[in-house]
mmCIF file of C-alpha atoms and ligand atoms in Angstrom:
data_model
loop_
_atom_site.group_PDB
_atom_site.id
_atom_site.type_symbol
_atom_site.label_atom_id
_atom_site.label_comp_id
_atom_site.label_asym_id
_atom_site.label_seq_id
_atom_site.Cartn_x
_atom_site.Cartn_y
_atom_site.Cartn_z
ATOM 1 C CA MET A 44 100.354 118.935 110.114
ATOM 2 C CA PRO A 45 100.737 122.135 109.195
ATOM 3 C CA ALA A 46 99.584 123.660 106.066
ATOM 4 C CA LEU A 47 102.549 122.501 103.241
ATOM 5 C CA SER A 48 103.059 124.560 100.690
ATOM 6 C CA ARG A 49 102.447 123.259 97.163
ATOM 7 C CA PRO A 50 105.057 123.687 94.242
ATOM 8 C CA ALA A 51 103.528 126.508 91.671
ATOM 9 C CA GLU A 52 103.208 124.265 88.569
ATOM 10 C CA SER A 53 101.193 121.799 90.417
ATOM 11 C CA ALA A 54 97.640 124.125 90.214
ATOM 12 C CA PRO A 55 94.738 121.472 88.445
ATOM 13 C CA SER A 56 96.524 120.392 84.748
ATOM 14 C CA ALA A 57 95.350 119.578 81.387
ATOM 15 C CA PRO A 58 98.064 118.732 79.632
ATOM 16 C CA SER A 59 98.083 114.720 79.793
ATOM 17 C CA ALA A 60 101.554 113.515 81.144
ATOM 18 C CA ALA A 61 103.059 109.897 79.724
ATOM 19 C CA SER A 62 102.021 106.933 81.055
ATOM 20 C CA LEU A 63 104.345 105.202 83.560
ATOM 21 C CA PRO A 64 106.701 103.266 81.160
ATOM 22 C CA TRP A 65 106.788 100.573 84.052
ATOM 23 C CA GLY A 66 104.223 98.059 86.183
ATOM 24 C CA ARG A 67 103.500 96.040 83.370
ATOM 25 C CA HIS A 68 104.988 92.863 85.225
ATOM 26 C CA TYR A 69 104.721 91.490 88.414
ATOM 27 C CA LEU A 70 105.580 88.632 91.024
ATOM 28 C CA ALA A 71 103.089 88.076 93.458
ATOM 29 C CA VAL A 72 102.700 85.157 95.498
ATOM 30 C CA GLU A 73 99.433 82.808 95.455
ATOM 31 C CA PRO A 74 98.115 82.775 98.804
ATOM 32 C CA THR A 75 97.440 79.290 99.511
ATOM 33 C CA HIS A 76 98.622 79.783 103.402
ATOM 34 C CA PHE A 77 97.538 83.097 104.267
ATOM 35 C CA ARG A 78 97.096 83.922 107.647
ATOM 36 C CA VAL A 79 97.270 86.600 110.373
ATOM 37 C CA GLU A 80 99.703 84.627 112.884
ATOM 38 C CA TYR A 81 101.302 87.203 114.475
ATOM 39 C CA VAL A 82 100.792 91.044 115.468
ATOM 40 C CA ILE A 83 103.838 93.312 113.282
ATOM 41 C CA ASN A 84 101.689 96.318 112.450
ATOM 42 C CA PRO A 85 98.116 98.132 113.829
ATOM 43 C CA PHE A 86 95.772 96.377 111.052
ATOM 44 C CA MET A 87 96.817 92.678 112.510
ATOM 45 C CA ASP A 88 94.394 90.400 114.815
ATOM 46 C CA PRO A 89 95.160 86.984 115.195
ATOM 47 C CA ALA A 90 91.417 87.076 116.362
ATOM 48 C CA ASP A 91 90.231 88.399 113.129
ATOM 49 C CA GLN A 92 91.646 85.675 110.736
ATOM 50 C CA PRO A 93 90.756 85.947 106.887
ATOM 51 C CA ASP A 94 88.730 83.498 105.278
ATOM 52 C CA ARG A 95 90.838 80.999 103.501
ATOM 53 C CA ALA A 96 88.568 80.726 100.297
ATOM 54 C CA VAL A 97 87.115 84.626 99.769
ATOM 55 C CA ALA A 98 90.905 85.703 99.846
ATOM 56 C CA PHE A 99 91.846 83.272 97.666
ATOM 57 C CA ARG A 100 89.195 84.271 95.024
ATOM 58 C CA GLN A 101 89.900 88.000 95.524
ATOM 59 C CA TRP A 102 93.435 87.226 94.586
ATOM 60 C CA HIS A 103 92.702 85.423 91.252
ATOM 61 C CA ALA A 104 89.986 88.237 90.183
ATOM 62 C CA MET A 105 92.880 91.006 91.008
ATOM 63 C CA VAL A 106 95.668 88.729 88.801
ATOM 64 C CA ASP A 107 92.731 88.344 86.273
ATOM 65 C CA THR A 108 92.335 92.187 86.472
ATOM 66 C CA LEU A 109 95.757 92.471 85.836
ATOM 67 C CA ARG A 110 96.466 90.316 83.104
ATOM 68 C CA GLY A 111 93.412 91.224 81.657
ATOM 69 C CA LEU A 112 95.027 94.839 81.001
ATOM 70 C CA GLY A 113 97.688 93.195 79.745
ATOM 71 C CA ALA A 114 100.478 93.254 82.235
ATOM 72 C CA GLU A 115 102.551 89.863 83.298
ATOM 73 C CA VAL A 116 102.191 88.070 86.422
ATOM 74 C CA ASP A 117 104.736 85.686 87.196
ATOM 75 C CA VAL A 118 103.242 83.221 90.291
ATOM 76 C CA LEU A 119 105.950 82.349 93.335
ATOM 77 C CA PRO A 120 104.339 79.392 95.795
ATOM 78 C CA GLN A 121 103.369 80.600 99.121
ATOM 79 C CA ARG A 122 105.698 78.994 101.895
ATOM 80 C CA ALA A 123 103.602 77.163 104.300
ATOM 81 C CA ASP A 124 105.861 79.019 107.377
ATOM 82 C CA ALA A 125 105.428 82.280 105.946
ATOM 83 C CA PRO A 126 101.660 83.813 106.199
ATOM 84 C CA ASP A 127 102.587 87.264 105.000
ATOM 85 C CA MET A 128 104.577 86.255 102.077
ATOM 86 C CA VAL A 129 101.186 86.849 100.054
ATOM 87 C CA TYR A 130 102.671 90.764 100.470
ATOM 88 C CA ALA A 131 105.076 90.137 97.773
ATOM 89 C CA MET A 132 105.894 93.682 97.057
ATOM 90 C CA ASN A 133 108.099 93.363 99.755
ATOM 91 C CA LEU A 134 110.201 90.046 98.776
ATOM 92 C CA GLY A 135 112.641 92.773 97.050
ATOM 93 C CA LEU A 136 113.547 95.167 94.816
ATOM 94 C CA GLY A 137 113.737 94.071 90.794
ATOM 95 C CA TRP A 138 115.089 95.591 87.726
ATOM 96 C CA VAL A 139 116.311 95.441 84.551
ATOM 97 C CA ASP A 140 120.049 96.582 83.966
ATOM 98 C CA ALA A 141 121.617 98.518 81.734
ATOM 99 C CA ALA A 142 122.836 95.151 79.776
ATOM 100 C CA GLY A 143 119.168 93.868 79.612
ATOM 101 C CA GLU A 144 119.779 91.408 82.633
ATOM 102 C CA ARG A 145 117.623 91.186 85.256
ATOM 103 C CA ARG A 146 118.801 92.107 89.190
ATOM 104 C CA ALA A 147 116.924 92.310 92.309
ATOM 105 C CA VAL A 148 118.010 93.809 95.770
ATOM 106 C CA LEU A 149 116.956 91.063 97.787
ATOM 107 C CA SER A 150 114.666 92.652 100.813
ATOM 108 C CA HIS A 151 115.982 92.481 104.801
ATOM 109 C CA MET A 152 112.793 92.330 106.737
ATOM 110 C CA ARG A 153 112.492 94.130 109.808
ATOM 111 C CA TYR A 154 110.699 90.785 111.611
ATOM 112 C CA PRO A 155 112.201 87.617 111.822
ATOM 113 C CA GLN A 156 108.815 86.987 111.498
ATOM 114 C CA ARG A 157 108.885 87.131 107.594
ATOM 115 C CA ARG A 158 112.748 86.808 106.763
ATOM 116 C CA MET A 159 112.215 83.492 105.685
ATOM 117 C CA GLU A 160 110.404 84.789 102.926
ATOM 118 C CA THR A 161 113.755 85.918 101.066
ATOM 119 C CA ALA A 162 115.491 83.104 101.325
ATOM 120 C CA SER A 163 112.310 81.615 99.029
ATOM 121 C CA ALA A 164 112.088 84.532 96.847
ATOM 122 C CA HIS A 165 116.303 84.114 96.352
ATOM 123 C CA ALA A 166 116.089 80.624 94.919
ATOM 124 C CA TRP A 167 112.752 81.455 92.638
ATOM 125 C CA LEU A 168 114.630 84.564 91.355
ATOM 126 C CA ARG A 169 117.811 82.844 90.633
ATOM 127 C CA ASP A 170 116.382 79.597 89.028
ATOM 128 C CA HIS A 171 114.299 82.026 86.893
ATOM 129 C CA GLY A 172 117.365 84.009 85.495
ATOM 130 C CA TRP A 173 117.389 86.908 88.143
ATOM 131 C CA ARG A 174 121.116 87.828 89.366
ATOM 132 C CA THR A 175 120.711 88.866 93.382
ATOM 133 C CA SER A 176 121.967 90.534 95.904
ATOM 134 C CA TYR A 177 121.345 91.765 99.691
ATOM 135 C CA VAL A 178 122.423 95.142 101.323
ATOM 136 C CA GLY A 179 121.687 93.076 105.261
ATOM 137 C CA ARG A 180 120.846 89.824 105.880
ATOM 138 C CA ASP A 181 119.669 87.410 108.252
ATOM 139 C CA GLY A 182 119.704 89.950 110.888
ATOM 140 C CA VAL A 183 122.647 91.580 109.853
ATOM 141 C CA GLY A 184 123.062 94.819 107.988
ATOM 142 C CA PRO A 185 120.787 97.024 107.439
ATOM 143 C CA HIS A 186 116.801 96.122 107.146
ATOM 144 C CA LEU A 187 115.330 96.651 103.397
ATOM 145 C CA GLU A 188 111.542 96.427 102.911
ATOM 146 C CA ALA A 189 110.954 97.011 99.068
ATOM 147 C CA GLY A 190 107.256 97.984 99.587
ATOM 148 C CA ASP A 191 109.262 101.394 100.349
ATOM 149 C CA ALA A 192 111.036 101.660 97.124
ATOM 150 C CA PHE A 193 109.973 103.169 94.023
ATOM 151 C CA ALA A 194 111.219 104.635 90.642
ATOM 152 C CA TRP A 195 110.196 108.270 90.650
ATOM 153 C CA ARG A 196 111.105 110.631 87.060
ATOM 154 C CA GLY A 197 114.651 109.125 86.920
ATOM 155 C CA ASP A 198 115.110 108.815 90.926
ATOM 156 C CA LEU A 199 114.303 105.966 93.421
ATOM 157 C CA VAL A 200 112.123 107.737 96.437
ATOM 158 C CA VAL A 201 112.708 105.296 99.650
ATOM 159 C CA GLY A 202 110.973 105.724 102.627
ATOM 160 C CA TYR A 203 112.416 104.763 105.985
ATOM 161 C CA GLY A 204 111.588 104.534 109.394
ATOM 162 C CA PRO A 205 109.234 101.852 110.401
ATOM 163 C CA ARG A 206 110.961 99.140 108.464
ATOM 164 C CA THR A 207 113.258 100.299 106.209
ATOM 165 C CA GLU A 208 117.154 101.657 107.723
ATOM 166 C CA GLU A 209 118.273 104.954 106.719
ATOM 167 C CA LEU A 210 121.889 102.907 105.831
ATOM 168 C CA ALA A 211 119.569 100.466 103.529
ATOM 169 C CA LEU A 212 119.158 103.838 100.926
ATOM 170 C CA LYS A 213 123.304 104.294 101.038
ATOM 171 C CA HIS A 214 123.559 100.816 100.096
ATOM 172 C CA LEU A 215 120.825 101.160 97.130
ATOM 173 C CA ALA A 216 122.251 104.293 95.904
ATOM 174 C CA THR A 217 125.512 102.075 95.725
ATOM 175 C CA ASP A 218 124.382 99.136 94.212
ATOM 176 C CA LEU A 219 122.349 100.550 92.053
ATOM 177 C CA GLY A 220 123.974 103.825 90.740
ATOM 178 C CA VAL A 221 121.331 105.857 91.125
ATOM 179 C CA ARG A 222 120.074 108.293 93.133
ATOM 180 C CA VAL A 223 117.854 107.915 96.228
ATOM 181 C CA HIS A 224 115.395 110.576 97.248
ATOM 182 C CA GLY A 225 114.809 109.430 101.342
ATOM 183 C CA VAL A 226 111.778 110.265 103.115
ATOM 184 C CA ARG A 227 111.024 109.427 106.604
ATOM 185 C CA ILE A 228 107.827 107.706 108.078
ATOM 186 C CA THR A 229 106.448 108.234 110.698
ATOM 187 C CA HIS A 230 102.863 107.201 111.042
ATOM 188 C CA PRO A 231 102.355 104.147 112.647
ATOM 189 C CA GLY A 232 99.910 102.643 109.951
ATOM 190 C CA MET A 233 101.514 103.803 106.834
ATOM 191 C CA TYR A 234 104.636 101.996 108.102
ATOM 192 C CA HIS A 235 105.548 101.326 103.915
ATOM 193 C CA LEU A 236 105.893 104.066 101.409
ATOM 194 C CA ASP A 237 103.233 101.978 99.055
ATOM 195 C CA LEU A 238 100.538 102.887 101.584
ATOM 196 C CA ALA A 239 100.702 106.345 101.113
ATOM 197 C CA PHE A 240 102.745 107.077 97.719
ATOM 198 C CA CYS A 241 101.665 105.300 94.559
ATOM 199 C CA PRO A 242 103.364 106.996 91.062
ATOM 200 C CA LEU A 243 100.445 107.196 88.733
ATOM 201 C CA ASP A 244 102.560 108.803 85.394
ATOM 202 C CA GLU A 245 105.131 110.579 84.724
ATOM 203 C CA ARG A 246 104.076 113.945 86.822
ATOM 204 C CA ARG A 247 101.455 112.778 88.902
ATOM 205 C CA ALA A 248 101.171 110.168 91.983
ATOM 206 C CA LEU A 249 98.908 109.939 95.178
ATOM 207 C CA VAL A 250 100.497 111.357 97.943
ATOM 208 C CA CYS A 251 99.632 111.181 101.729
ATOM 209 C CA PRO A 252 101.407 113.708 103.588
ATOM 210 C CA SER A 253 100.323 112.681 107.127
ATOM 211 C CA ALA A 254 102.662 109.498 107.082
ATOM 212 C CA PHE A 255 105.609 111.520 106.646
ATOM 213 C CA ASP A 256 107.722 114.303 109.033
ATOM 214 C CA GLU A 257 106.919 117.389 108.249
ATOM 215 C CA ALA A 258 109.922 117.714 106.182
ATOM 216 C CA SER A 259 109.674 114.490 104.197
ATOM 217 C CA ALA A 260 106.050 115.179 103.369
ATOM 218 C CA GLN A 261 107.000 118.603 101.727
ATOM 219 C CA ALA A 262 110.211 117.108 99.733
ATOM 220 C CA LEU A 263 107.962 114.617 97.973
ATOM 221 C CA LEU A 264 105.325 117.066 97.380
ATOM 222 C CA ASP A 265 107.880 118.907 95.914
ATOM 223 C CA LEU A 266 109.580 115.796 94.088
ATOM 224 C CA VAL A 267 105.950 115.898 92.297
ATOM 225 C CA PRO A 268 104.652 117.923 89.905
ATOM 226 C CA GLU A 269 100.659 117.132 90.013
ATOM 227 C CA PRO A 270 100.194 115.028 93.353
ATOM 228 C CA VAL A 271 96.616 113.952 94.727
ATOM 229 C CA VAL A 272 97.426 114.809 97.579
ATOM 230 C CA LEU A 273 95.147 111.750 99.745
ATOM 231 C CA THR A 274 93.715 112.532 103.445
ATOM 232 C CA GLU A 275 95.194 110.161 106.428
ATOM 233 C CA GLU A 276 91.650 109.254 106.587
ATOM 234 C CA GLU A 277 91.089 108.230 102.626
ATOM 235 C CA ALA A 278 94.602 106.406 102.378
ATOM 236 C CA LEU A 279 93.994 104.397 105.939
ATOM 237 C CA THR A 280 90.372 103.059 105.859
ATOM 238 C CA SER A 281 90.575 102.248 102.043
ATOM 239 C CA PHE A 282 94.089 101.682 101.150
ATOM 240 C CA CYS A 283 93.551 103.614 98.198
ATOM 241 C CA ALA A 284 97.589 104.752 98.231
ATOM 242 C CA ASN A 285 97.948 100.780 97.727
ATOM 243 C CA SER A 286 96.959 100.655 94.278
ATOM 244 C CA VAL A 287 98.633 99.550 90.755
ATOM 245 C CA VAL A 288 98.878 101.773 87.362
ATOM 246 C CA VAL A 289 99.134 99.737 84.220
ATOM 247 C CA GLY A 290 99.188 102.369 81.775
ATOM 248 C CA ARG A 291 96.238 104.847 81.825
ATOM 249 C CA THR A 292 93.900 102.341 84.495
ATOM 250 C CA VAL A 293 94.259 102.385 88.178
ATOM 251 C CA VAL A 294 93.956 99.515 89.907
ATOM 252 C CA MET A 295 92.385 100.160 93.367
ATOM 253 C CA PRO A 296 91.392 98.443 96.205
ATOM 254 C CA ALA A 297 88.169 101.310 97.043
ATOM 255 C CA CYS A 298 88.186 104.556 95.502
ATOM 256 C CA PRO A 299 86.945 107.576 97.321
ATOM 257 C CA GLY A 300 84.064 109.992 95.011
ATOM 258 C CA ARG A 301 86.922 112.697 95.321
ATOM 259 C CA VAL A 302 89.808 110.878 94.318
ATOM 260 C CA ARG A 303 88.212 109.023 91.845
ATOM 261 C CA GLY A 304 87.151 112.297 90.301
ATOM 262 C CA LEU A 305 90.586 114.034 90.097
ATOM 263 C CA LEU A 306 92.177 110.504 88.775
ATOM 264 C CA GLU A 307 89.194 110.972 86.451
ATOM 265 C CA ASP A 308 89.950 114.497 85.399
ATOM 266 C CA ALA A 309 93.792 113.376 85.026
ATOM 267 C CA GLY A 310 92.484 110.984 82.481
ATOM 268 C CA PHE A 311 92.831 107.558 84.299
ATOM 269 C CA GLU A 312 90.358 105.292 84.360
ATOM 270 C CA VAL A 313 89.509 103.734 87.591
ATOM 271 C CA VAL A 314 88.797 100.017 88.411
ATOM 272 C CA VAL A 315 87.978 98.781 92.184
ATOM 273 C CA VAL A 316 88.976 95.229 93.323
ATOM 274 C CA ASP A 317 88.251 93.827 96.163
ATOM 275 C CA VAL A 318 90.801 92.601 98.479
ATOM 276 C CA SER A 319 89.295 93.111 101.595
ATOM 277 C CA GLU A 320 90.259 90.083 102.952
ATOM 278 C CA PHE A 321 94.433 90.756 103.206
ATOM 279 C CA HIS A 322 93.396 94.264 104.512
ATOM 280 C CA LYS A 323 93.919 91.600 107.620
ATOM 281 C CA GLY A 324 97.174 91.963 107.159
ATOM 282 C CA GLY A 325 97.803 95.239 106.531
ATOM 283 C CA GLY A 326 98.418 95.263 103.162
ATOM 284 C CA SER A 327 95.998 95.673 100.331
ATOM 285 C CA ILE A 328 96.270 95.755 95.632
ATOM 286 C CA ARG A 329 100.401 96.993 95.599
ATOM 287 C CA CYS A 330 101.743 95.262 98.434
ATOM 288 C CA LEU A 331 100.011 91.567 96.858
ATOM 289 C CA THR A 332 102.101 92.983 93.426
ATOM 290 C CA ASN A 333 105.893 93.286 93.237
ATOM 291 C CA PRO A 334 106.546 95.136 90.005
ATOM 292 C CA VAL A 335 109.623 94.086 87.828
ATOM 293 C CA ASP A 336 110.231 96.073 84.954
ATOM 294 C CA LEU A 337 112.004 99.248 86.116
ATOM 295 C CA VAL A 338 114.621 99.548 83.744
ATOM 296 C CA LEU A 339 117.826 101.251 84.676
ATOM 297 C CA GLY A 340 118.887 104.223 81.865
ATOM 298 C CA ARG A 341 115.304 104.731 81.110
ATOM 299 C CA ASP A 342 112.772 104.837 84.626
ATOM 300 C CA LEU A 343 116.267 104.698 86.872
ATOM 301 C CA GLU A 344 119.014 107.258 85.352
ATOM 302 C CA PRO A 345 122.389 105.795 86.193
ATOM 303 C CA VAL A 346 124.954 108.659 88.657
ATOM 304 C CA VAL A 347 127.918 107.440 89.106
ATOM 305 C CA GLY A 348 128.470 105.630 92.302
ATOM 306 C CA GLY A 349 125.413 106.564 93.755
ATOM 307 C CA GLU A 350 123.500 109.549 95.817
ATOM 308 C CA VAL A 351 121.608 109.402 98.784
ATOM 309 C CA LEU A 352 119.310 113.128 99.373
ATOM 310 C CA LEU A 353 117.639 113.396 102.619
ATOM 311 C CA PRO A 354 115.046 116.270 103.262
ATOM 312 C CA ALA A 355 116.971 118.910 105.656
HETATM 313 N N1 LIG B 475 101.897 91.944 107.149
HETATM 314 C C1 LIG B 475 102.523 92.859 106.834
HETATM 315 C C2 LIG B 475 103.319 93.490 107.353
HETATM 316 O O1 LIG B 475 102.992 93.916 108.105
HETATM 317 C C3 LIG B 475 101.990 93.669 105.603
HETATM 318 C C4 LIG B 475 102.686 93.881 104.239
HETATM 319 C C5 LIG B 475 102.257 95.089 103.610
HETATM 320 N N2 LIG B 475 102.650 95.232 102.743
HETATM 321 C C6 LIG B 475 103.365 95.902 101.743
HETATM 322 N N3 LIG B 475 104.031 96.015 100.795
HETATM 323 N N4 LIG B 475 102.846 97.610 102.103
HETATM 324 O O2 LIG B 475 104.551 93.122 107.222
#
């Protein structure tokens, strides 16, 4: 990939930025039926099944770690016929609206193998006081997978290409009344934005430019004042962008020494939790947890009618 220019202000900085105000309340799905049953990403191989007991222990250790850091984790039961449902990040995009009401846009999964997951998530959310909506459903309308969507500095950043379709960005912008920055994902191994982008605080995010086409990689680097840039190898072999941040603690599946140094210099503490059994399905810590405490008017800036910005 050609050299990408960085914003002038991305020089190593001393002043520490405000922590993310979201990331203290998650949904997760207990892995009672986790298997690799089909192949919808390059990591999946039905000949290499997760060890059920080890996966269960790893998942509980992850949840205990998040709770130990003060985060709330609500647990949904896994459907027996939905082996990928453990990757709760993809169930939908949740937020709290200006009136304080809990809202969620349910995902419309690209692959039919995962579509039944949202029916269960929908019922659970409704029963727990959420108002739900869809941008597409049952194969009709654009695909949206919530692992492609993050709040970033007042707007949403949404990846499209392998899973989410560009048209979904328009719906999200209008339905939430926010600005959406679209970034086109081109790397087959980083098929969701959460495999290549992780907001860390109000100025910093992990970014793996190799996941995107050149214009999108540049657009994303331009959106992040102090990007912590990951190599393709770091993002792919250690899933290190697929991490979760609670305050100043980054909970990571693995952390290459170089990345740890950058994070610690920026005032973060790194906690590594092994969720290797889940890598067999193509997801890690972020995929297993879905943050639902975004607040419209705090983390997302209302924009009348919504707006989509795509890289040139
Ligand atoms: N097997 C799942 C799929 O391909 C993995 C999902 C990973 N989740 C994520 N948020 N990146 O859909």
